[in-house]
CSV table of C-alpha atoms in Angstrom, one decimal:
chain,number,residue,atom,x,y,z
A,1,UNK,CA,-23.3,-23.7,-129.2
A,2,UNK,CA,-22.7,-20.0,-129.6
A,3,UNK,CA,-24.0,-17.6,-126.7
A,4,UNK,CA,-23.8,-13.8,-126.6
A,5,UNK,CA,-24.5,-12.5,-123.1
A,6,UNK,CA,-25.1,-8.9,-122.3
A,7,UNK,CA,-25.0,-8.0,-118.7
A,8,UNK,CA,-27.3,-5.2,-117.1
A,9,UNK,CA,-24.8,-2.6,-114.9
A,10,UNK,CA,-27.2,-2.6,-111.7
A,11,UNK,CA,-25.7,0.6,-110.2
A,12,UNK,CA,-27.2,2.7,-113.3
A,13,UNK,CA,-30.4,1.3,-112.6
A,14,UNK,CA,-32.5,4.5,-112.0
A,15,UNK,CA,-35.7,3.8,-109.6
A,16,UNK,CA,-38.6,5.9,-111.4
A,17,UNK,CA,-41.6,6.6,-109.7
A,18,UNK,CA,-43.3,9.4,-111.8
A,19,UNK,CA,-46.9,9.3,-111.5
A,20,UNK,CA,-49.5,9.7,-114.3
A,21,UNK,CA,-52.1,12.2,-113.0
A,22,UNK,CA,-54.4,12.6,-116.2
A,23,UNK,CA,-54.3,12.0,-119.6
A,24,UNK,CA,-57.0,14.0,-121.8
A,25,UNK,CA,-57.6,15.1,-125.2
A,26,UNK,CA,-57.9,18.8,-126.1
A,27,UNK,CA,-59.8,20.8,-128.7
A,28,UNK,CA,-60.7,24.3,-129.4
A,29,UNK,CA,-64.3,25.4,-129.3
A,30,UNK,CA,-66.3,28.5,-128.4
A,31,UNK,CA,-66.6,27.5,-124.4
A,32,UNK,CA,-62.8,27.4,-124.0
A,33,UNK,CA,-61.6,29.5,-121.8
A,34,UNK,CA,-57.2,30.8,-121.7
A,35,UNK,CA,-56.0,31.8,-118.2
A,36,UNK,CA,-52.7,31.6,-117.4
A,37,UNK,CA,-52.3,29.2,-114.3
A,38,UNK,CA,-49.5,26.4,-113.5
A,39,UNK,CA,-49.3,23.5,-111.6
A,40,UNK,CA,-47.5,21.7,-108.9
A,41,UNK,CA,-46.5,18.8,-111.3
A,42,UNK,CA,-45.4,18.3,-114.7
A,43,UNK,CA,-47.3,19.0,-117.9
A,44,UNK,CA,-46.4,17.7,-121.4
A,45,UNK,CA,-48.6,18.3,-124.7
A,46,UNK,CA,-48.6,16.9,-127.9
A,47,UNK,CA,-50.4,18.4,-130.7
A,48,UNK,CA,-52.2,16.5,-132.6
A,49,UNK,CA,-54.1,18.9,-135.3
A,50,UNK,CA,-54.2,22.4,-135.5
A,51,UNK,CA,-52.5,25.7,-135.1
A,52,UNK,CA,-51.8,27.7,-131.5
A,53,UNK,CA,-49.9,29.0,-129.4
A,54,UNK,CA,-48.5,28.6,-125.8
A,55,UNK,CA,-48.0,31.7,-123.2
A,56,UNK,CA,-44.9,30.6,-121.4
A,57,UNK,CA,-43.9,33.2,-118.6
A,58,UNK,CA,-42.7,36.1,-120.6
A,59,UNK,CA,-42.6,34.1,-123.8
A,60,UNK,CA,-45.0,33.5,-126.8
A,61,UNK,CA,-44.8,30.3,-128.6
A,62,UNK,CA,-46.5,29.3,-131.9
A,63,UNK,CA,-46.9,25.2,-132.1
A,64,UNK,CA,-48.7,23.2,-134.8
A,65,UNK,CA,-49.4,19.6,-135.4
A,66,UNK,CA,-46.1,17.2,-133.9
A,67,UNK,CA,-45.4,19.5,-131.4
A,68,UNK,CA,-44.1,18.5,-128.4
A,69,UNK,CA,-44.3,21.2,-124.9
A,70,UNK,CA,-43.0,20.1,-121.6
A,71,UNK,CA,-43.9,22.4,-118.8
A,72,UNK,CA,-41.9,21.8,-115.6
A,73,UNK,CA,-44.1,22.6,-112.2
A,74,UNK,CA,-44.3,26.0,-111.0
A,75,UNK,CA,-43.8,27.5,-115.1
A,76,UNK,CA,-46.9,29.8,-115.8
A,77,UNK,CA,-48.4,29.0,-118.9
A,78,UNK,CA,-52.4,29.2,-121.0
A,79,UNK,CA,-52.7,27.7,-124.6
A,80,UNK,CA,-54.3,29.7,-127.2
A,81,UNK,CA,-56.1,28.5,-130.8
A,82,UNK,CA,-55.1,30.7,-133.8
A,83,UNK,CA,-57.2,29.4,-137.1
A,84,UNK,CA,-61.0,29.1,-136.5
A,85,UNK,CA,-60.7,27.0,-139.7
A,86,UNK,CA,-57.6,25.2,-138.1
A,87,UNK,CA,-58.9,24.5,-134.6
A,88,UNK,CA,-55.7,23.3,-131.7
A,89,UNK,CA,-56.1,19.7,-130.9
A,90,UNK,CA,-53.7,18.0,-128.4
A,91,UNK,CA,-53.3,15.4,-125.9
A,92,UNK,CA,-51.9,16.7,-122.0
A,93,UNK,CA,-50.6,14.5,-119.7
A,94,UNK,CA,-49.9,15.8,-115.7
A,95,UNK,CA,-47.1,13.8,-114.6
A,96,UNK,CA,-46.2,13.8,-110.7
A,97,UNK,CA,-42.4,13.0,-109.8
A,98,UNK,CA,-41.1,13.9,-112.8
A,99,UNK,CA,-38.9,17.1,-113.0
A,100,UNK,CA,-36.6,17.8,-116.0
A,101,UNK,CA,-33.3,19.6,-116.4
A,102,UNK,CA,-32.9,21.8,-119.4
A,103,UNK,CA,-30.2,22.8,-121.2
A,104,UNK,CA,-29.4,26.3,-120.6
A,105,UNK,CA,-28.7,27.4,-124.4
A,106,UNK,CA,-32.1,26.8,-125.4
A,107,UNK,CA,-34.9,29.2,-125.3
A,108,UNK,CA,-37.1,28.7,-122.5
A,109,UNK,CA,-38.6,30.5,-119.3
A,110,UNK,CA,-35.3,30.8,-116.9
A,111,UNK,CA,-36.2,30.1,-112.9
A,112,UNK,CA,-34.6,31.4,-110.0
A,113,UNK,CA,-31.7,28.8,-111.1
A,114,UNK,CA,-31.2,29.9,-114.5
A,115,UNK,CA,-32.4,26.8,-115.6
A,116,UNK,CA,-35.0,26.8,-118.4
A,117,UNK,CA,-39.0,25.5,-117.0
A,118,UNK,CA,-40.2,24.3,-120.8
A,119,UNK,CA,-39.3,22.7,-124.0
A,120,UNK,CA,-40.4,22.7,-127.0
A,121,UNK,CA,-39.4,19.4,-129.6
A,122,UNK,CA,-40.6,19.4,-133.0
A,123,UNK,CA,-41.2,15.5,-134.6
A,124,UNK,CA,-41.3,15.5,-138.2
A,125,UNK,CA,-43.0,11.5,-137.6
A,126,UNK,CA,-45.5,11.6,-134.8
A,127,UNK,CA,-46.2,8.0,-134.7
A,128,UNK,CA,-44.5,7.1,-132.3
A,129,UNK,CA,-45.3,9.3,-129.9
A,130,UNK,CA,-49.1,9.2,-130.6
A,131,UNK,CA,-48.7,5.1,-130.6
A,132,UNK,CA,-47.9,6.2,-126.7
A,133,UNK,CA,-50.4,8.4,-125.9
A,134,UNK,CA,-53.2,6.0,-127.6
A,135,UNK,CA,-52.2,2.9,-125.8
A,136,UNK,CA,-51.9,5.1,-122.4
A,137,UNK,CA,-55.4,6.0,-123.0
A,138,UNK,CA,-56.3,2.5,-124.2
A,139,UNK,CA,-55.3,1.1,-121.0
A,140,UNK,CA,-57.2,3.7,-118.7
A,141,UNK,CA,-60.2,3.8,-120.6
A,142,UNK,CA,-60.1,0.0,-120.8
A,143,UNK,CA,-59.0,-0.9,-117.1
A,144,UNK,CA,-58.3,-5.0,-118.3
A,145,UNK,CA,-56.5,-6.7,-116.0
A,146,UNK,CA,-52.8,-5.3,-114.6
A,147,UNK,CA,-53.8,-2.1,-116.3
A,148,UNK,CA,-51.8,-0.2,-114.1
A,149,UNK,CA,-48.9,-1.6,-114.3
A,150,UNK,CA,-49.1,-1.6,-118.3
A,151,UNK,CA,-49.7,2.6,-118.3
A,152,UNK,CA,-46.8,2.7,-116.2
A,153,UNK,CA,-44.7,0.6,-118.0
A,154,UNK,CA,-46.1,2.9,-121.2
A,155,UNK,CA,-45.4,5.7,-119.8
A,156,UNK,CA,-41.6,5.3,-118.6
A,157,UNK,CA,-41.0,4.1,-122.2
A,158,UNK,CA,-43.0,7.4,-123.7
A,159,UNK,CA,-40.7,9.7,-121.1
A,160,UNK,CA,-37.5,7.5,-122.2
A,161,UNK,CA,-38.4,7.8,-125.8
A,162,UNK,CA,-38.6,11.8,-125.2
A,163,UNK,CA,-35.1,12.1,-123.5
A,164,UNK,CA,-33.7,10.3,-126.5
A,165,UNK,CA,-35.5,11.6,-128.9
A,166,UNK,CA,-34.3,15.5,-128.0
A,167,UNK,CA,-30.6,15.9,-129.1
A,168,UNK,CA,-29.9,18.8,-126.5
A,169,UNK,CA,-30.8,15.3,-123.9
A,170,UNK,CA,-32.4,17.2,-120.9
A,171,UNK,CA,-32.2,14.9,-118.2
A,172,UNK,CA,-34.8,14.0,-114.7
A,173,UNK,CA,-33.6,15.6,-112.1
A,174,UNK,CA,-34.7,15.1,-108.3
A,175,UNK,CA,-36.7,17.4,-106.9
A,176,UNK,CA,-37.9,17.1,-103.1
A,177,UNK,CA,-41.0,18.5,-102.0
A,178,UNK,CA,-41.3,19.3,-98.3
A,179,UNK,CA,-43.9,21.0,-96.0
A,180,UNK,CA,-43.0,24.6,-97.2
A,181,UNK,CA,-43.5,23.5,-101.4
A,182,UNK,CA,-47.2,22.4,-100.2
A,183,UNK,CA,-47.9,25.4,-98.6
A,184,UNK,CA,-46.8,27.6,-101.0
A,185,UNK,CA,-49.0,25.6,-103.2
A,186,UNK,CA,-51.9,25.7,-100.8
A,187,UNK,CA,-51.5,29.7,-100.8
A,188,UNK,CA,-51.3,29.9,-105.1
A,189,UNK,CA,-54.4,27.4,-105.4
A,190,UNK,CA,-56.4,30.1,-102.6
A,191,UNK,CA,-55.6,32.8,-105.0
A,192,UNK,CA,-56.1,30.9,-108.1
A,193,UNK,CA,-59.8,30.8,-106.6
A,194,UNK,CA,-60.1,33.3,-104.3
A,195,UNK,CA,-58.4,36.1,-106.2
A,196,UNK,CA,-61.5,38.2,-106.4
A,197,UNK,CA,-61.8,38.7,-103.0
A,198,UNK,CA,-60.1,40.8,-100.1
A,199,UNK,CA,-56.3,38.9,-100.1
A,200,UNK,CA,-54.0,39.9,-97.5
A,201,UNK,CA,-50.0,38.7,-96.5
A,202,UNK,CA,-51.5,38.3,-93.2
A,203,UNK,CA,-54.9,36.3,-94.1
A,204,UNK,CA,-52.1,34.0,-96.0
A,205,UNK,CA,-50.3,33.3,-93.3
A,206,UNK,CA,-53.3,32.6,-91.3
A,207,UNK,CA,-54.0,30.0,-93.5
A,208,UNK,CA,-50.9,28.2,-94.0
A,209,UNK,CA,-49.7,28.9,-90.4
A,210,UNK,CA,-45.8,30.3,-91.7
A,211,UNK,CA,-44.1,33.1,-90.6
A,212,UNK,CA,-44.9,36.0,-93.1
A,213,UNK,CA,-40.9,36.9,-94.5
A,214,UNK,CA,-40.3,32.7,-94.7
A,215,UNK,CA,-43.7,32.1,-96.9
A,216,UNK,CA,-43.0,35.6,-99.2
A,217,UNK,CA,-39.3,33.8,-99.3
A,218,UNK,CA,-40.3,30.9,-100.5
A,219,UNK,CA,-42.9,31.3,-102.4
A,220,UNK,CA,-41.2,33.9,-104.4
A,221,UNK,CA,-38.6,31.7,-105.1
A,222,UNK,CA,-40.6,28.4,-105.8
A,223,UNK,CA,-42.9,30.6,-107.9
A,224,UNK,CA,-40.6,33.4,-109.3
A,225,UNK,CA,-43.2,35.8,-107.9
A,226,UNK,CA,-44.2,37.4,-104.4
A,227,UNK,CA,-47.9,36.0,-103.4
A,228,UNK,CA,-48.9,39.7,-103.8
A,229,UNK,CA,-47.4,40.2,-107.2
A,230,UNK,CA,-48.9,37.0,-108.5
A,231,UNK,CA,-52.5,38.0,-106.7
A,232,UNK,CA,-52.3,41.2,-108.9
A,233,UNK,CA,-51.4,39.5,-112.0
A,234,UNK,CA,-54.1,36.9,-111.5
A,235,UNK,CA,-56.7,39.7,-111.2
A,236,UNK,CA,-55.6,41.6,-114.6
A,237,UNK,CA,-55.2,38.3,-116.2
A,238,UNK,CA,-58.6,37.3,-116.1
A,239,UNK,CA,-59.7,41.3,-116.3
A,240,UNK,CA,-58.3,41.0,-119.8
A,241,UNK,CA,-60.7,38.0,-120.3
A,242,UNK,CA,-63.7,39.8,-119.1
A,243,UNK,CA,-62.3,43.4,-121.5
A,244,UNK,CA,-62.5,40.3,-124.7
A,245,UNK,CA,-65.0,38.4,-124.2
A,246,UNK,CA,-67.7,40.7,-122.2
A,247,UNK,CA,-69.4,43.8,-122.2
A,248,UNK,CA,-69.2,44.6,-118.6
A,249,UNK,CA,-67.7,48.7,-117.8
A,250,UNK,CA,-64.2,48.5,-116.8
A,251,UNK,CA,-65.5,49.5,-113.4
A,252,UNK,CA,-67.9,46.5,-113.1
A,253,UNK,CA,-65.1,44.5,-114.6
A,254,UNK,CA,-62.8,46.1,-111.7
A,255,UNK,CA,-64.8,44.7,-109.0
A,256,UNK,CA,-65.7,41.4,-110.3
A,257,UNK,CA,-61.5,40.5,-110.5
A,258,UNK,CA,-60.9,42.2,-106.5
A,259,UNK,CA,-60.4,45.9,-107.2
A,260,UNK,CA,-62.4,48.2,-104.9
A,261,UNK,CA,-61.5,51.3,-107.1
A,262,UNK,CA,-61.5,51.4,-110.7
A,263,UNK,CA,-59.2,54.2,-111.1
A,264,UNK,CA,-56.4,52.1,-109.2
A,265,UNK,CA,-57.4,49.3,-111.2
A,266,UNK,CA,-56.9,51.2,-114.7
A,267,UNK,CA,-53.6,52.3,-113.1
A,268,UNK,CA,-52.3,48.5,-112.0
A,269,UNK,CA,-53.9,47.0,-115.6
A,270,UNK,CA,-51.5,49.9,-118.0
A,271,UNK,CA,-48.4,49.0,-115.6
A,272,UNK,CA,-48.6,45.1,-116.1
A,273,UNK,CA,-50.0,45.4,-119.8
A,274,UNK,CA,-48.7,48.7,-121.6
A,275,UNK,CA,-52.4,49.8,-122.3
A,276,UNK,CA,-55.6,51.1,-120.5
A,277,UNK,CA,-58.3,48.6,-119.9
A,278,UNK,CA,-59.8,50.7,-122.8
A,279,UNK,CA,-57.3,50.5,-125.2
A,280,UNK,CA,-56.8,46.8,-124.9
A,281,UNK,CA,-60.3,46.3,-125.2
A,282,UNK,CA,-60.5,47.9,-128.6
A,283,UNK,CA,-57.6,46.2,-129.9
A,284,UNK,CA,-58.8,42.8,-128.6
């Protein structure tokens, strides 16, 4: 009798507890809407049809079909369609407890640790991959018994298969979330909805109850951006929604993002963008 035994090394044993938060299916249509946002969690796309692109900070990326984006928390990023005739399809997942380490010689969106926020992997053979995402859907859609612990195990093996499967091997990194990461949260979700109103420093420390130079510290530092900054941009983001897709006067669509006067408004919009609401509306 022959036996071959191999032994599991219980000290690399790595306890995982990411956390699927959704898992949906994407496509572009006339209702869809591109603001720039982020998230408190993890994202990660895979494209399934299609051409786009993804805003990432600073950066513009073109994807097409096999296409794989991870988007660590806190990274701003909106996905665009390019080809009516070639519509952008994908499947998102938004993964809690899982933060990933990037190598630093690849391109990528660099936070206040030089350390790349997104990846982009190209796979030539998607199958795998989509045989993932299918069963993780499978499973929720389904709910048959122990369905939890099945999409869990599926998705550990789709994040393993991910880490492997990228030669430049980024790796999960720990990442502790406290009372100050939730409130800097708390203040970027009131913007994210309240951004056409009357924001102040002190009405956001009113509502997270944090001294005013600890929560611009912090924030600017989770975030990359100072509240007030990212207000501002949040307001000409969406400005340069309304100058596309609208025809509402620059000084309607002045006051419908938070700017009491227009002229400051034109002023702030050319600063962030390079062009007066008018010009970008022409060329858009």
């Amino acid at each position: 009798m022959s036996n071959t035994m191999y032994m599991v090394d219980t000290k690399d044993i790595i306890n995982v507890n990411y956390e699927l938060l959704y898992i949906c299916k994407s496509k572009f249509e006339n209702d869809w809407h591109s603001t720039a946002h982020f998230h408190p969690f993890t994202e990660i796309f895979f494209i399934t049809s299609g051409k786009g692109s993804f805003q990432l900070e600073d950066n513009n990326v073109n994807v097409s079909e096999g296409d794989l984006i991870i988007i660590n928390p806190n990274c701003l990023h909106t996905e665009k369609s390019t080809f009516v005739n070639e519509p952008l399809e994908y499947i998102v997942l938004g993964v809690d407890n899982l933060v990933l380490s990037f190598p630093e010689d690849k391109s990528g969106y660099q936070n206040e640790k030089n350390k790349p926020q997104y990846r982009i992997i190209k796979y030539v053979d998607k199958t795998v991959i989509l045989g993932y995402l299918n069963s993780l859907i499978d499973e929720i859609s389904k709910k048959d018994y122990n369905y939890e612990v099945a999409y869990k195990s599926i998705l550990i093996l789709l994040i393993i298969t991910i880490l492997r499967g990228d030669n430049n091997n980024p790796k999960v990194k720990e990442e502790s979330t406290n009372k100050l990461s939730l409130e800097c949260m708390k203040v970027k979700n009131y913007i994210d909805s309240h951004y056409s109103q009357n924001i102040t420093l002190d009405l956001l420390v009113q509502l997270t109850h944090i001294n005013k130079y600890h929560l611009v510290h912090s924030f600017t530092k989770q975030v990359g951006i100072s509240p007030i900054n990212y207000l501002i941009n949040k307001r000409i983001e969406e400005a340069k929604n309304l100058l596309s897709t609208t025809n509402y006067s620059i000084r309607e669509i002045a006051s419908i993002v938070g700017f009491s006067n227009s002229s400051y408004f034109s002023e702030v919009f050319k600063k962030n963008t390079g062009n007066s609401p008018k010009n970008y509306r022409s060329q858009a």
